[in-house]
PDB file of C-alpha atoms in Angstrom:
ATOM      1  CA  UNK A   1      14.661-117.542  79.480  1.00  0.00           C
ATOM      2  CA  UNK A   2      14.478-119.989  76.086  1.00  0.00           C
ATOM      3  CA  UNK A   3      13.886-118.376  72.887  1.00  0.00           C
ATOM      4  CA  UNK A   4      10.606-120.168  71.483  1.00  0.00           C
ATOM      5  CA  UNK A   5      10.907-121.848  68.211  1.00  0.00           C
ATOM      6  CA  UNK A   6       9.763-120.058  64.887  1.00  0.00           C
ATOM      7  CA  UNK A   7       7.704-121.151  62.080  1.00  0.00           C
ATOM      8  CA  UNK A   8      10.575-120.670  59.588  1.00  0.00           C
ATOM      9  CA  UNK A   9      12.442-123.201  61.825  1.00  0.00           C
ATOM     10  CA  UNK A  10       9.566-125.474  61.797  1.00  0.00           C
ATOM     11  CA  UNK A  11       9.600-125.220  58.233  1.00  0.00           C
ATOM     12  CA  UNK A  12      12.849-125.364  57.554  1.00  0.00           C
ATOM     13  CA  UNK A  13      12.313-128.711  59.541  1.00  0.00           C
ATOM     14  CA  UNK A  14       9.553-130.344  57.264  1.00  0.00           C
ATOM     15  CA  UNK A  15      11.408-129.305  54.433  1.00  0.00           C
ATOM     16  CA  UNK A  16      14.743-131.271  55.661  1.00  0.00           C
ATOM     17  CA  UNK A  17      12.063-134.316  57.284  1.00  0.00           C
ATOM     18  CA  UNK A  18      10.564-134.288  53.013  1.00  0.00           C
ATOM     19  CA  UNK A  19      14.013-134.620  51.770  1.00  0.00           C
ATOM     20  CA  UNK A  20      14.769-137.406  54.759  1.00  0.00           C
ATOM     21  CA  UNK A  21      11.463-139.177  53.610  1.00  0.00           C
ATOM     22  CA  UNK A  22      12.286-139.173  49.929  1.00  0.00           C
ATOM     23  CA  UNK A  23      15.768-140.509  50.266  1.00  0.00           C
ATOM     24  CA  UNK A  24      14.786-143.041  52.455  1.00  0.00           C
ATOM     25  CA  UNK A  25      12.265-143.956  50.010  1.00  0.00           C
ATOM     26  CA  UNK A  26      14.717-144.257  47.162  1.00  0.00           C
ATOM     27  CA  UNK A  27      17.682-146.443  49.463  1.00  0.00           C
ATOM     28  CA  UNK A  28      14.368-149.059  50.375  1.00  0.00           C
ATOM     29  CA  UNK A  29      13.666-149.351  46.836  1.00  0.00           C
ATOM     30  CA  UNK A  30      17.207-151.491  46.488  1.00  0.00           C
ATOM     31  CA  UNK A  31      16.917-154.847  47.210  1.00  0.00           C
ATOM     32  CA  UNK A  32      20.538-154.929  48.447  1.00  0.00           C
ATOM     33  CA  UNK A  33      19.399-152.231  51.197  1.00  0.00           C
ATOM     34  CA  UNK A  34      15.688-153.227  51.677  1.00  0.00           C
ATOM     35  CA  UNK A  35      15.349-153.838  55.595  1.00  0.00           C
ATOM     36  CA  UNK A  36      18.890-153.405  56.619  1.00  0.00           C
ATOM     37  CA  UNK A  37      19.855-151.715  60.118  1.00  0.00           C
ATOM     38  CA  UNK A  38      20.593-148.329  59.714  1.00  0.00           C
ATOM     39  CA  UNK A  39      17.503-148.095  57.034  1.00  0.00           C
ATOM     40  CA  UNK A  40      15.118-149.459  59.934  1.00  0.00           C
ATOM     41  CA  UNK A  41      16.984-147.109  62.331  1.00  0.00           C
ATOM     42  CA  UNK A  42      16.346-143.735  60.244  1.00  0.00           C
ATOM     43  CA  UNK A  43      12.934-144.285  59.450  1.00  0.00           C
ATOM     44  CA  UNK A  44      11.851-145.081  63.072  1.00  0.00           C
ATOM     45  CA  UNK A  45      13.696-141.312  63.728  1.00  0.00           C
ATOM     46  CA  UNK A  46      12.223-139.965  60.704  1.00  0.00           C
ATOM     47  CA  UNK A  47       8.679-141.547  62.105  1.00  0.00           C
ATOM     48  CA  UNK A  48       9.197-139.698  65.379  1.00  0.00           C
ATOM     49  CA  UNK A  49       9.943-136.526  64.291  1.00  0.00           C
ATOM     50  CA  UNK A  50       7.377-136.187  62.137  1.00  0.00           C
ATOM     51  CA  UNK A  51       4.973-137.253  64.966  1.00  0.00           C
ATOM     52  CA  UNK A  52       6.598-134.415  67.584  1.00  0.00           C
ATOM     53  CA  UNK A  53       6.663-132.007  65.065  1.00  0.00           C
ATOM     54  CA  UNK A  54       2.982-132.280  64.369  1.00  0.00           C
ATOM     55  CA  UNK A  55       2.053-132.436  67.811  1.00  0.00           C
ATOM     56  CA  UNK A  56       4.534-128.986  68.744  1.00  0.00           C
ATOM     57  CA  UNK A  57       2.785-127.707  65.520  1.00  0.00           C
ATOM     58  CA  UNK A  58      -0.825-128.460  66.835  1.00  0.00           C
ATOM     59  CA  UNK A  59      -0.173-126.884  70.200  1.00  0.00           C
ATOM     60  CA  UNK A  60       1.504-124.046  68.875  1.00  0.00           C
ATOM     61  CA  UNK A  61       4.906-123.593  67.613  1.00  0.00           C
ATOM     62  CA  UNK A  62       5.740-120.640  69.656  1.00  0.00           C
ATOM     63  CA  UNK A  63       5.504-122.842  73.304  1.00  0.00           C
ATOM     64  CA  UNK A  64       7.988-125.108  71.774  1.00  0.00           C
ATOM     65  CA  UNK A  65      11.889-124.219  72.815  1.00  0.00           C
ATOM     66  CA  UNK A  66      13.707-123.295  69.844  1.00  0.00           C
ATOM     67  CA  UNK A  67      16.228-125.630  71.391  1.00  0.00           C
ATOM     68  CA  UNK A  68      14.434-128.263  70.586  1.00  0.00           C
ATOM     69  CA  UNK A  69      13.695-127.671  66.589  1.00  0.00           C
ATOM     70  CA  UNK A  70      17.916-126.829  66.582  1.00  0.00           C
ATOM     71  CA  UNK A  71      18.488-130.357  67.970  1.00  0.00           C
ATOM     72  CA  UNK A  72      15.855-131.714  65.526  1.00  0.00           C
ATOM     73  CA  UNK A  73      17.394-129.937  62.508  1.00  0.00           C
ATOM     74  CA  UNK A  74      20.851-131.168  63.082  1.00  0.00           C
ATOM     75  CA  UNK A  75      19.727-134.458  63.419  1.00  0.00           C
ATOM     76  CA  UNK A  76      17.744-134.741  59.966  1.00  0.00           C
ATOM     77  CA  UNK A  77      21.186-133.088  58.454  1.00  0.00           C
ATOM     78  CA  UNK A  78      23.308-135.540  59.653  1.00  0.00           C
ATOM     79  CA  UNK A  79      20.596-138.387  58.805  1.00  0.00           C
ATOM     80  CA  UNK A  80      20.494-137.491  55.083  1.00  0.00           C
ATOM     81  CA  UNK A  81      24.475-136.899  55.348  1.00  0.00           C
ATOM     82  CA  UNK A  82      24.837-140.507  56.681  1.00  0.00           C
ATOM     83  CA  UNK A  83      21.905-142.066  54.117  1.00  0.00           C
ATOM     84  CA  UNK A  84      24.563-140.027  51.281  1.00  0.00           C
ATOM     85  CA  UNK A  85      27.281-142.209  52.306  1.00  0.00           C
ATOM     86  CA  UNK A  86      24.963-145.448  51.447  1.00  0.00           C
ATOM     87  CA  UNK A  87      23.995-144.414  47.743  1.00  0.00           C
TER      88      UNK A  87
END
């Protein structure tokens, strides 16, 4: 049997998807980055996780495998990990 996620997973989530957002914001803001691979990359991730979270979020949080948010968690950690290496 899978454990179902938890809301302090899904927010531990938006809060690690808000810091993704606002670093992202701050590496497109430099003309030397603006449009570059791996900037286009991470915000088409970023983009999709926000849209899967919302929709696990709207049809309850608890039918979502907790799995699932563990996979998504580790991926927004090493996202911001590998957007630190570019400021």
């Amino acid at each position: 049997m899978q454990l179902a996620a938890t809301p302090e997973q899904a927010a531990l989530l938006t809060e690690l998807l808000d810091a993704w957002e606002a670093q992202l914001g701050r590496l497109e803001a430099r003309p030397e980055l603006e449009g570059t691979a791996p900037l286009t990359q991470s915000r088409r991730i970023l983009g999709n996780y926000r849209r899967t979270l919302a929709a696990d979020l709207a049809r309850g949080i608890e039918r979502v495998p907790a799995t699932e948010l563990f996979r998504a968690i580790s991926t927004a950690q090493a996202s911001l990990k590998q957007l630190d290496s570019l400021e």
